[in-house]
mmCIF file of C-alpha atoms in Angstrom:
data_model
loop_
_atom_site.group_PDB
_atom_site.id
_atom_site.type_symbol
_atom_site.label_atom_id
_atom_site.label_comp_id
_atom_site.label_asym_id
_atom_site.label_seq_id
_atom_site.Cartn_x
_atom_site.Cartn_y
_atom_site.Cartn_z
ATOM 1 C CA MET A 1 2.074 9.088 3.560
ATOM 2 C CA ASN A 2 -0.290 11.608 2.721
ATOM 3 C CA THR A 3 1.740 14.481 1.523
ATOM 4 C CA ALA A 4 -1.305 16.543 0.564
ATOM 5 C CA LEU A 5 -2.067 16.785 4.424
ATOM 6 C CA ARG A 6 -2.486 20.806 5.081
ATOM 7 C CA HIS A 7 -2.150 20.854 8.871
ATOM 8 C CA TRP A 8 -1.108 17.859 10.742
ATOM 9 C CA LYS A 9 1.857 14.918 10.050
ATOM 10 C CA GLU A 10 0.716 11.720 10.219
ATOM 11 C CA ALA A 11 2.471 9.538 12.893
ATOM 12 C CA ALA A 12 2.323 6.200 14.887
ATOM 13 C CA THR A 13 2.615 5.402 18.312
ATOM 14 C CA VAL A 14 2.636 1.940 20.230
ATOM 15 C CA ILE A 15 0.912 1.936 23.716
ATOM 16 C CA LEU A 16 3.291 -0.985 24.523
ATOM 17 C CA ALA A 17 2.209 -3.299 27.769
ATOM 18 C CA ALA A 18 4.551 -5.644 29.563
ATOM 19 C CA GLY A 19 4.124 -8.361 31.968
ATOM 20 C CA THR A 20 6.291 -8.202 34.804
ATOM 21 C CA ARG A 21 7.156 -11.270 37.149
ATOM 22 C CA HIS A 22 4.849 -10.175 39.724
ATOM 23 C CA LYS A 23 1.577 -12.288 38.686
ATOM 24 C CA LEU A 24 -1.565 -11.876 40.858
ATOM 25 C CA PRO A 25 -3.320 -14.787 42.409
ATOM 26 C CA VAL A 26 -6.907 -14.771 41.632
ATOM 27 C CA ASP A 27 -8.062 -14.298 45.074
ATOM 28 C CA SER A 28 -5.877 -11.276 45.280
ATOM 29 C CA LEU A 29 -6.985 -9.912 41.722
ATOM 30 C CA THR A 30 -10.758 -10.338 43.000
ATOM 31 C CA ARG A 31 -10.009 -8.238 46.285
ATOM 32 C CA CYS A 32 -8.226 -5.462 44.076
ATOM 33 C CA VAL A 33 -11.202 -5.407 41.893
ATOM 34 C CA ASP A 34 -14.446 -3.339 42.503
ATOM 35 C CA LYS A 35 -17.185 -5.421 41.706
ATOM 36 C CA GLY A 36 -19.714 -2.983 40.813
ATOM 37 C CA THR A 37 -17.758 -1.047 38.466
ATOM 38 C CA SER A 38 -14.944 -3.720 37.295
ATOM 39 C CA ALA A 39 -11.906 -1.071 38.385
ATOM 40 C CA PRO A 40 -9.357 -1.386 40.996
ATOM 41 C CA ALA A 41 -10.098 -0.635 43.940
ATOM 42 C CA ILE A 42 -8.853 2.572 45.956
ATOM 43 C CA SER A 43 -7.019 2.783 48.592
ATOM 44 C CA GLU A 44 -7.849 4.952 51.686
ATOM 45 C CA HIS A 45 -4.577 7.669 50.684
ATOM 46 C CA SER A 46 -4.956 7.259 47.237
ATOM 47 C CA ASN A 47 -6.809 8.547 44.065
ATOM 48 C CA LEU A 48 -5.692 5.767 42.073
ATOM 49 C CA PRO A 49 -5.522 1.766 42.284
ATOM 50 C CA ASP A 50 -2.982 0.367 44.110
ATOM 51 C CA ARG A 51 0.402 -0.942 41.998
ATOM 52 C CA SER A 52 0.485 -3.993 43.494
ATOM 53 C CA ALA A 53 -2.687 -4.704 41.616
ATOM 54 C CA PHE A 54 -1.026 -4.637 38.153
ATOM 55 C CA ASP A 55 1.110 -7.614 36.745
ATOM 56 C CA TYR A 56 2.252 -5.549 33.962
ATOM 57 C CA GLU A 57 4.089 -2.119 33.153
ATOM 58 C CA VAL A 58 3.876 0.774 30.347
ATOM 59 C CA LEU A 59 6.513 1.961 28.416
ATOM 60 C CA LEU A 60 7.331 5.691 28.167
ATOM 61 C CA LEU A 61 9.782 7.691 27.061
ATOM 62 C CA LYS A 62 10.737 11.226 28.738
ATOM 63 C CA ARG A 63 11.038 14.059 25.715
ATOM 64 C CA SER A 64 14.376 15.943 25.763
ATOM 65 C CA GLY A 65 13.704 19.305 27.878
ATOM 66 C CA THR A 66 14.801 21.279 24.974
ATOM 67 C CA SER A 67 12.206 19.483 22.327
ATOM 68 C CA GLY A 68 9.857 22.100 20.458
ATOM 69 C CA PHE A 69 7.344 19.220 21.312
ATOM 70 C CA MET A 70 5.709 18.764 24.853
ATOM 71 C CA PRO A 71 9.407 18.920 26.290
ATOM 72 C CA ASN A 72 9.942 16.902 29.183
ATOM 73 C CA ALA A 73 6.841 14.968 28.736
ATOM 74 C CA TYR A 74 6.459 11.534 29.122
ATOM 75 C CA VAL A 75 5.195 9.626 25.986
ATOM 76 C CA PHE A 76 4.567 6.582 24.350
ATOM 77 C CA PRO A 77 6.830 5.334 21.707
ATOM 78 C CA GLY A 78 6.408 6.208 18.083
ATOM 79 C CA GLY A 79 6.974 9.153 15.346
ATOM 80 C CA LEU A 80 6.473 10.487 12.068
ATOM 81 C CA VAL A 81 5.626 8.459 9.366
ATOM 82 C CA ASP A 82 8.621 7.787 7.136
ATOM 83 C CA PRO A 83 8.372 7.022 2.733
ATOM 84 C CA SER A 84 9.715 4.171 3.381
ATOM 85 C CA ASP A 85 6.939 2.603 5.784
ATOM 86 C CA PHE A 86 5.002 2.724 2.389
ATOM 87 C CA SER A 87 7.721 1.087 0.116
ATOM 88 C CA SER A 88 6.628 -1.471 -2.297
ATOM 89 C CA GLU A 89 9.681 -3.530 -0.844
ATOM 90 C CA TRP A 90 7.679 -4.102 2.140
ATOM 91 C CA LEU A 91 5.319 -6.052 -0.691
ATOM 92 C CA ASP A 92 8.154 -9.037 -1.316
ATOM 93 C CA LEU A 93 8.757 -9.018 2.456
ATOM 94 C CA PHE A 94 4.713 -9.848 3.760
ATOM 95 C CA GLN A 95 4.529 -11.920 0.064
ATOM 96 C CA SER A 96 3.129 -14.938 2.060
ATOM 97 C CA PHE A 97 0.190 -12.644 3.775
ATOM 98 C CA ARG A 98 -0.939 -10.796 0.753
ATOM 99 C CA LEU A 99 -3.839 -12.809 -0.345
ATOM 100 C CA SER A 100 -5.205 -12.501 3.221
ATOM 101 C CA PRO A 101 -7.472 -9.648 4.051
ATOM 102 C CA ASN A 102 -5.334 -6.652 4.797
ATOM 103 C CA PHE A 103 -2.283 -8.817 4.895
ATOM 104 C CA GLY A 104 -4.198 -10.734 7.892
ATOM 105 C CA LEU A 105 -4.850 -7.977 9.712
ATOM 106 C CA GLY A 106 -8.936 -8.246 9.006
ATOM 107 C CA PHE A 107 -11.172 -5.481 8.508
ATOM 108 C CA VAL A 108 -13.022 -3.473 10.878
ATOM 109 C CA LYS A 109 -16.788 -2.957 11.262
ATOM 110 C CA GLN A 110 -16.751 0.894 11.505
ATOM 111 C CA PRO A 111 -18.094 2.269 8.270
ATOM 112 C CA PRO A 112 -15.855 3.583 6.160
ATOM 113 C CA GLU A 113 -17.847 7.548 6.244
ATOM 114 C CA THR A 114 -17.225 7.595 9.685
ATOM 115 C CA ARG A 115 -13.459 6.070 9.565
ATOM 116 C CA PRO A 116 -10.533 8.616 10.759
ATOM 117 C CA PRO A 117 -9.393 10.193 7.671
ATOM 118 C CA ILE A 118 -5.766 8.495 8.668
ATOM 119 C CA PHE A 119 -7.255 5.182 8.273
ATOM 120 C CA ALA A 120 -9.792 5.699 5.477
ATOM 121 C CA THR A 121 -7.508 7.327 3.410
ATOM 122 C CA ASP A 122 -7.112 4.893 0.020
ATOM 123 C CA ARG A 123 -3.011 4.926 -0.198
ATOM 124 C CA LYS A 124 -3.522 3.295 -3.879
ATOM 125 C CA LYS A 125 -4.565 6.692 -4.716
ATOM 126 C CA LEU A 126 -1.502 8.105 -3.265
ATOM 127 C CA GLY A 127 0.872 5.863 -5.182
ATOM 128 C CA SER A 128 1.573 2.995 -2.217
ATOM 129 C CA LEU A 129 0.265 -0.324 -2.701
ATOM 130 C CA VAL A 130 0.816 -1.015 1.331
ATOM 131 C CA PRO A 131 -2.405 -0.170 3.004
ATOM 132 C CA GLY A 132 -2.380 2.144 5.787
ATOM 133 C CA ASP A 133 -3.237 -0.043 8.212
ATOM 134 C CA VAL A 134 0.229 -2.120 7.548
ATOM 135 C CA ALA A 135 1.879 1.108 6.862
ATOM 136 C CA PHE A 136 1.229 2.689 10.223
ATOM 137 C CA ARG A 137 2.069 -0.113 12.103
ATOM 138 C CA ILE A 138 5.374 -0.539 10.512
ATOM 139 C CA CYS A 139 5.955 3.204 11.328
ATOM 140 C CA ALA A 140 5.045 2.606 15.014
ATOM 141 C CA VAL A 141 7.387 -0.716 15.325
ATOM 142 C CA ARG A 142 10.151 0.924 13.661
ATOM 143 C CA GLU A 143 9.419 4.115 15.632
ATOM 144 C CA THR A 144 9.648 2.318 18.897
ATOM 145 C CA PHE A 145 12.817 0.431 17.840
ATOM 146 C CA GLU A 146 14.489 3.662 17.087
ATOM 147 C CA GLU A 147 13.440 5.329 20.102
ATOM 148 C CA SER A 148 14.012 2.307 22.975
ATOM 149 C CA GLY A 149 15.689 -0.434 21.458
ATOM 150 C CA VAL A 150 12.328 -2.618 21.962
ATOM 151 C CA LEU A 151 12.155 -4.370 18.265
ATOM 152 C CA LEU A 152 8.493 -6.106 17.679
ATOM 153 C CA VAL A 153 9.254 -8.556 14.892
ATOM 154 C CA VAL A 154 8.198 -12.189 14.144
ATOM 155 C CA GLN A 155 10.274 -14.660 12.419
ATOM 156 C CA PRO A 156 9.013 -18.178 11.736
ATOM 157 C CA GLU A 157 11.311 -20.160 13.409
ATOM 158 C CA LEU A 158 11.520 -17.221 15.794
ATOM 159 C CA THR A 159 10.712 -18.279 19.808
ATOM 160 C CA ARG A 160 11.912 -15.752 21.480
ATOM 161 C CA ILE A 161 13.221 -11.998 20.641
ATOM 162 C CA THR A 162 17.019 -13.090 22.123
ATOM 163 C CA ASP A 163 17.317 -15.711 19.328
ATOM 164 C CA LEU A 164 17.348 -13.375 16.409
ATOM 165 C CA CYS A 165 20.683 -11.551 16.854
ATOM 166 C CA ASP A 166 22.914 -10.524 19.525
ATOM 167 C CA LYS A 167 22.863 -7.727 22.047
ATOM 168 C CA SER A 168 25.809 -5.550 19.898
ATOM 169 C CA GLU A 169 24.063 -6.613 16.214
ATOM 170 C CA LEU A 170 20.473 -5.277 17.458
ATOM 171 C CA ALA A 171 22.275 -1.977 18.764
ATOM 172 C CA LYS A 172 24.343 -1.606 15.407
ATOM 173 C CA TRP A 173 20.847 -2.225 13.266
ATOM 174 C CA ARG A 174 19.387 0.525 15.867
ATOM 175 C CA VAL A 175 21.683 3.184 14.984
ATOM 176 C CA LEU A 176 21.642 2.406 11.128
ATOM 177 C CA VAL A 177 17.856 2.851 11.668
ATOM 178 C CA ASN A 178 17.459 5.994 13.312
ATOM 179 C CA GLU A 179 20.472 7.242 10.436
ATOM 180 C CA ASN A 180 17.971 6.334 7.727
ATOM 181 C CA PRO A 181 14.599 4.922 8.405
ATOM 182 C CA SER A 182 14.645 2.800 5.234
ATOM 183 C CA ASN A 183 17.399 0.510 6.384
ATOM 184 C CA PHE A 184 14.447 -0.953 8.935
ATOM 185 C CA ILE A 185 13.606 -2.842 5.741
ATOM 186 C CA ARG A 186 17.344 -3.765 4.925
ATOM 187 C CA MET A 187 17.469 -5.188 8.570
ATOM 188 C CA CYS A 188 14.202 -7.266 8.458
ATOM 189 C CA ARG A 189 15.079 -8.647 5.137
ATOM 190 C CA GLU A 190 18.618 -9.798 6.472
ATOM 191 C CA LEU A 191 17.363 -10.819 9.738
ATOM 192 C CA GLU A 192 14.315 -12.773 8.022
ATOM 193 C CA CYS A 193 12.002 -11.306 9.880
ATOM 194 C CA LEU A 194 9.191 -8.941 9.895
ATOM 195 C CA PRO A 195 7.229 -5.918 11.601
ATOM 196 C CA ASN A 196 4.821 -7.785 13.905
ATOM 197 C CA ILE A 197 1.929 -5.865 12.679
ATOM 198 C CA TRP A 198 -0.388 -8.619 14.111
ATOM 199 C CA ALA A 199 0.379 -7.740 17.700
ATOM 200 C CA LEU A 200 -0.541 -3.950 17.604
ATOM 201 C CA HIS A 201 -4.263 -3.907 17.985
ATOM 202 C CA GLU A 202 -6.079 -0.418 16.500
ATOM 203 C CA TRP A 203 -6.823 1.704 19.737
ATOM 204 C CA GLY A 204 -7.343 5.245 18.888
ATOM 205 C CA ASN A 205 -6.642 8.442 16.596
ATOM 206 C CA TRP A 206 -5.824 11.352 18.567
ATOM 207 C CA LEU A 207 -4.721 14.934 16.579
ATOM 208 C CA THR A 208 -2.674 17.836 18.199
ATOM 209 C CA PRO A 209 -4.656 19.946 20.323
ATOM 210 C CA THR A 210 -5.500 23.190 18.535
ATOM 211 C CA GLY A 211 -4.101 26.393 20.244
ATOM 212 C CA VAL A 212 -0.866 24.738 21.697
ATOM 213 C CA TYR A 213 1.869 23.891 19.529
ATOM 214 C CA ALA A 214 3.300 25.846 16.205
ATOM 215 C CA LYS A 215 1.348 24.418 13.024
ATOM 216 C CA GLN A 216 4.727 22.620 12.332
ATOM 217 C CA ARG A 217 3.959 20.790 15.332
ATOM 218 C CA ARG A 218 0.553 19.357 14.858
ATOM 219 C CA TYR A 219 0.038 15.533 14.262
ATOM 220 C CA ASP A 220 -2.527 12.936 13.379
ATOM 221 C CA THR A 221 -1.419 9.955 15.346
ATOM 222 C CA ALA A 222 -2.743 6.596 14.956
ATOM 223 C CA PHE A 223 -2.609 4.734 18.800
ATOM 224 C CA TYR A 224 -2.109 1.305 18.697
ATOM 225 C CA MET A 225 -1.983 -1.271 22.143
ATOM 226 C CA CYS A 226 0.380 -4.023 22.277
ATOM 227 C CA CYS A 227 0.444 -6.679 24.959
ATOM 228 C CA LEU A 228 3.720 -8.606 26.052
ATOM 229 C CA GLN A 229 4.162 -11.006 27.778
ATOM 230 C CA GLU A 230 7.012 -10.259 29.708
ATOM 231 C CA THR A 231 9.428 -7.037 29.428
ATOM 232 C CA PRO A 232 11.458 -6.860 26.662
ATOM 233 C CA PRO A 233 15.225 -8.187 26.779
ATOM 234 C CA HIS A 234 16.851 -5.444 25.003
ATOM 235 C CA THR A 235 15.665 -2.522 25.945
ATOM 236 C CA LEU A 236 18.392 0.369 25.510
ATOM 237 C CA GLN A 237 19.519 3.257 27.518
ATOM 238 C CA ASP A 238 21.203 6.503 25.974
ATOM 239 C CA GLU A 239 21.381 9.960 26.367
ATOM 240 C CA LYS A 240 18.327 10.685 23.912
ATOM 241 C CA GLU A 241 15.751 8.676 25.139
ATOM 242 C CA ILE A 242 15.921 6.958 28.873
ATOM 243 C CA VAL A 243 12.997 4.610 28.845
ATOM 244 C CA HIS A 244 11.054 3.786 31.880
ATOM 245 C CA PHE A 245 8.220 1.553 33.072
ATOM 246 C CA LYS A 246 5.985 3.478 35.341
ATOM 247 C CA ILE A 247 2.235 4.446 35.483
ATOM 248 C CA LEU A 248 0.381 6.985 36.629
ATOM 249 C CA HIS A 249 1.293 7.296 40.425
ATOM 250 C CA SER A 250 4.690 8.729 39.330
ATOM 251 C CA TYR A 251 2.272 11.404 37.860
ATOM 252 C CA GLN A 252 0.294 11.761 40.726
ATOM 253 C CA THR A 253 3.424 12.051 42.743
ATOM 254 C CA ARG A 254 4.413 14.978 40.628
ATOM 255 C CA GLU A 255 7.688 12.752 39.571
ATOM 256 C CA MET A 256 6.726 12.876 36.079
ATOM 257 C CA TRP A 257 4.455 14.634 33.745
ATOM 258 C CA ILE A 258 2.329 12.923 31.181
ATOM 259 C CA ALA A 259 0.703 14.535 28.001
ATOM 260 C CA PRO A 260 -2.729 14.480 27.589
ATOM 261 C CA PRO A 261 -3.537 11.443 25.330
ATOM 262 C CA GLN A 262 -1.265 9.395 27.315
ATOM 263 C CA PHE A 263 -3.049 10.567 30.420
ATOM 264 C CA TYR A 264 -6.797 9.407 29.134
ATOM 265 C CA ASP A 265 -5.524 6.489 27.833
ATOM 266 C CA LEU A 266 -3.712 5.434 30.829
ATOM 267 C CA SER A 267 -6.507 5.577 32.573
ATOM 268 C CA ARG A 268 -8.480 3.644 30.599
ATOM 269 C CA MET A 269 -6.099 0.892 31.206
ATOM 270 C CA CYS A 270 -6.845 1.283 34.789
ATOM 271 C CA ARG A 271 -9.658 -0.677 33.957
ATOM 272 C CA PHE A 272 -7.871 -3.233 33.667
ATOM 273 C CA PRO A 273 -5.533 -4.353 35.952
ATOM 274 C CA SER A 274 -4.284 -8.118 34.668
ATOM 275 C CA LEU A 275 -2.552 -7.907 31.342
ATOM 276 C CA GLN A 276 -4.479 -10.882 30.226
ATOM 277 C CA ASN A 277 -7.471 -9.205 30.376
ATOM 278 C CA LEU A 278 -6.301 -6.079 28.415
ATOM 279 C CA HIS A 279 -5.101 -7.815 25.955
ATOM 280 C CA SER A 280 -7.827 -9.767 25.195
ATOM 281 C CA PHE A 281 -10.431 -6.943 25.382
ATOM 282 C CA SER A 282 -8.202 -4.558 22.989
ATOM 283 C CA ARG A 283 -8.083 -7.460 20.507
ATOM 284 C CA GLN A 284 -11.283 -7.934 20.382
ATOM 285 C CA ARG A 285 -12.391 -4.161 20.248
ATOM 286 C CA ALA A 286 -9.967 -3.006 17.264
ATOM 287 C CA SER A 287 -12.373 -4.665 14.766
ATOM 288 C CA GLU A 288 -14.906 -1.785 16.013
ATOM 289 C CA GLY A 289 -12.997 1.088 14.841
ATOM 290 C CA CYS A 290 -12.309 4.490 16.715
ATOM 291 C CA GLU A 291 -13.041 8.159 16.706
ATOM 292 C CA GLN A 292 -10.649 11.162 15.414
ATOM 293 C CA TRP A 293 -10.035 13.092 17.961
ATOM 294 C CA LEU A 294 -9.130 16.629 18.325
ATOM 295 C CA PRO A 295 -8.724 18.460 22.015
ATOM 296 C CA VAL A 296 -9.863 22.133 21.589
ATOM 297 C CA ARG A 297 -9.017 23.892 25.053
ATOM 298 C CA MET A 298 -10.416 26.081 27.370
ATOM 299 C CA VAL A 299 -8.678 28.373 29.336
ATOM 300 C CA SER A 300 -9.220 30.231 32.458
ATOM 301 C CA ASP A 301 -6.870 31.651 35.318
ATOM 302 C CA SER A 302 -7.802 28.443 38.056
ATOM 303 C CA TYR A 303 -8.004 25.371 35.512
ATOM 304 C CA TYR A 304 -7.781 24.317 31.733
ATOM 305 C CA ILE A 305 -10.079 21.814 30.072
ATOM 306 C CA SER A 306 -9.500 19.961 26.891
ATOM 307 C CA LEU A 307 -13.078 19.289 25.152
ATOM 308 C CA LEU A 308 -13.369 16.012 23.184
ATOM 309 C CA PRO A 309 -16.024 14.991 20.530
ATOM 310 C CA GLY A 310 -19.329 14.304 22.142
ATOM 311 C CA ASP A 311 -18.960 17.096 24.967
ATOM 312 C CA GLU A 312 -21.829 19.650 24.329
ATOM 313 C CA MET A 313 -19.506 22.320 24.422
ATOM 314 C CA TYR A 314 -16.981 21.394 21.891
ATOM 315 C CA PRO A 315 -17.189 22.924 18.752
ATOM 316 C CA GLU A 316 -19.701 21.735 16.054
ATOM 317 C CA GLU A 317 -16.796 22.635 13.226
ATOM 318 C CA GLY A 318 -14.625 20.087 15.114
ATOM 319 C CA SER A 319 -11.384 19.477 13.373
ATOM 320 C CA CYS A 320 -12.195 22.424 11.052
ATOM 321 C CA GLN A 321 -11.410 24.947 13.982
ATOM 322 C CA MET A 322 -7.831 24.890 13.509
ATOM 323 C CA ASP A 323 -6.574 27.766 15.902
ATOM 324 C CA VAL A 324 -9.129 27.959 18.121
ATOM 325 C CA THR A 325 -8.804 28.360 21.967
ATOM 326 C CA LEU A 326 -11.633 29.141 24.176
ATOM 327 C CA ASN A 327 -11.424 31.419 27.334
ATOM 328 C CA THR A 328 -13.939 31.584 30.143
ATOM 329 C CA ASP A 329 -13.768 33.513 33.679
ATOM 330 C CA GLN A 330 -16.648 30.911 34.953
ATOM 331 C CA SER A 331 -15.978 28.928 38.121
ATOM 332 C CA LEU A 332 -15.703 24.875 37.565
ATOM 333 C CA ASN A 333 -19.430 24.745 39.220
ATOM 334 C CA GLU A 334 -20.694 27.407 37.232
ATOM 335 C CA LEU A 335 -19.528 26.166 33.775
ATOM 336 C CA HIS A 336 -20.516 22.881 34.434
ATOM 337 C CA GLN A 337 -24.259 23.462 35.795
ATOM 338 C CA GLY A 338 -27.249 22.530 33.079
ATOM 339 C CA CYS A 339 -24.252 20.267 31.064
ATOM 340 C CA SER A 340 -25.722 16.979 30.702
ATOM 341 C CA ALA A 341 -23.375 15.414 27.864
ATOM 342 C CA LEU A 342 -19.516 15.927 29.230
ATOM 343 C CA HIS A 343 -16.143 14.153 27.616
ATOM 344 C CA ARG A 344 -13.225 16.243 28.733
ATOM 345 C CA ILE A 345 -10.056 16.637 30.617
ATOM 346 C CA VAL A 346 -10.160 19.042 33.628
ATOM 347 C CA ALA A 347 -6.690 20.265 35.057
ATOM 348 C CA LEU A 348 -5.939 22.591 37.917
ATOM 349 C CA ASP A 349 -2.656 22.152 37.158
ATOM 350 C CA PRO A 350 0.055 20.002 35.185
ATOM 351 C CA TYR A 351 -0.042 17.066 37.463
ATOM 352 C CA THR A 352 -3.617 17.341 39.065
ATOM 353 C CA ALA A 353 -5.993 16.419 36.413
ATOM 354 C CA ALA A 354 -9.171 13.964 35.508
ATOM 355 C CA ALA A 355 -11.157 12.707 32.699
ATOM 356 C CA VAL A 356 -14.553 13.326 33.412
ATOM 357 C CA ILE A 357 -17.189 12.018 31.180
ATOM 358 C CA THR A 358 -21.332 11.401 30.789
ATOM 359 C CA ILE A 359 -21.285 9.529 27.719
ATOM 360 C CA THR A 360 -20.992 6.319 26.325
ATOM 361 C CA PRO A 361 -17.767 5.653 24.585
ATOM 362 C CA LYS A 362 -18.322 4.983 21.288
ATOM 363 C CA TYR A 363 -16.866 1.629 19.860
ATOM 364 C CA ASN A 364 -17.289 -0.513 22.551
ATOM 365 C CA HIS A 365 -14.441 1.432 24.094
ATOM 366 C CA LEU A 366 -13.439 2.210 27.511
ATOM 367 C CA LEU A 367 -14.391 4.721 29.838
ATOM 368 C CA PRO A 368 -11.315 6.068 31.979
ATOM 369 C CA PHE A 369 -10.497 5.652 35.418
ATOM 370 C CA THR A 370 -11.596 9.213 36.934
ATOM 371 C CA GLN A 371 -10.835 9.000 40.796
ATOM 372 C CA SER A 372 -8.695 12.091 41.267
ATOM 373 C CA LYS A 373 -9.054 15.562 43.228
ATOM 374 C CA ILE A 374 -10.563 17.061 40.539
ATOM 375 C CA HIS A 375 -13.331 14.460 40.181
ATOM 376 C CA LYS A 376 -14.180 14.634 44.232
ATOM 377 C CA LEU A 377 -14.278 18.270 43.816
ATOM 378 C CA LEU A 378 -16.541 17.949 40.849
ATOM 379 C CA VAL A 379 -18.678 15.571 42.271
ATOM 380 C CA LYS A 380 -19.714 17.568 45.346
ATOM 381 C CA SER A 381 -20.909 20.548 43.270
ATOM 382 C CA SER A 382 -22.690 17.739 40.324
ATOM 383 C CA ALA A 383 -24.453 14.949 40.356
ATOM 384 C CA LEU A 384 -23.925 14.486 36.838
ATOM 385 C CA TYR A 385 -20.679 12.145 36.674
ATOM 386 C CA ARG A 386 -20.161 8.845 36.838
ATOM 387 C CA GLU A 387 -17.267 5.940 37.013
#
């Protein structure tokens, strides 16, 4: 882990999509998809694709109401990197993969000078022989197990996770790993399994927005996509972390609050009703790399905006602007007049938001699905927005 970071703590998270028993027939899937945009069709009374258009669910965890960071928000599982994630003990467990490029993960095409620092940092110079691409995936797998009980591992003779150990033993290990993250190494050694780092595909890199949380609450987080054929059988629930498999409909109906990164990435996923298509896209796209995003907030009395890299109003200093929050008294109409390069999340309130984009995503990534009340409002005043 990079102890030299002054402003952010390194973390990793997993966007975990799990298949449901409901499988769309081809003709039904075709009807659900708008052939012009490859996005699910919109029902007459909704701004989002119908739930029946999807054959998978997404794992979200509700943060505690007393948390100092995004209380009550529904987030993807994940957390801070621990020194044990970079421990040399992993080298013995991954012995058969050490001669493969990047432990079998391969390499991205993205030029090193444009790679986000969380991925580009040479971990050997920081005293670890475990590559960052490996350690952050270990962290994401460990944190997912700690928070939800979902264990993403592989074993030579393992065909199903239920073959690894029984539910009570898994619960025992979960307690031990929560007590001390280094017990995750011990668990993998005793159960003769490995964190399934190969199932996690690089998806993005978000930094904690400026002007929202105290400096000690800033995170530099690697996002990974993982697609499972079915909902994990050992999803555990307790009073600390409640597991929910939900999608954006519950956000729109104000049943739950989703943090901006989750909102943006779930909106991206709405482009793929099919789990197989989502998996194929994320696996192939991962080799392109990703961009580091530090949202910069713009606030008015009636709305707030998270500006993202590529937006023409995004500060040139980018991530160097640590504590900036932009203020404006302009209306949304006035603010968007004359703007041609837009990459932002616009919110009228915590439950009414839209990703507004006119730029082309870098690294072959997805445009979010942008149908919403805000999007319709903005379309009336500007011809700059596109699906």
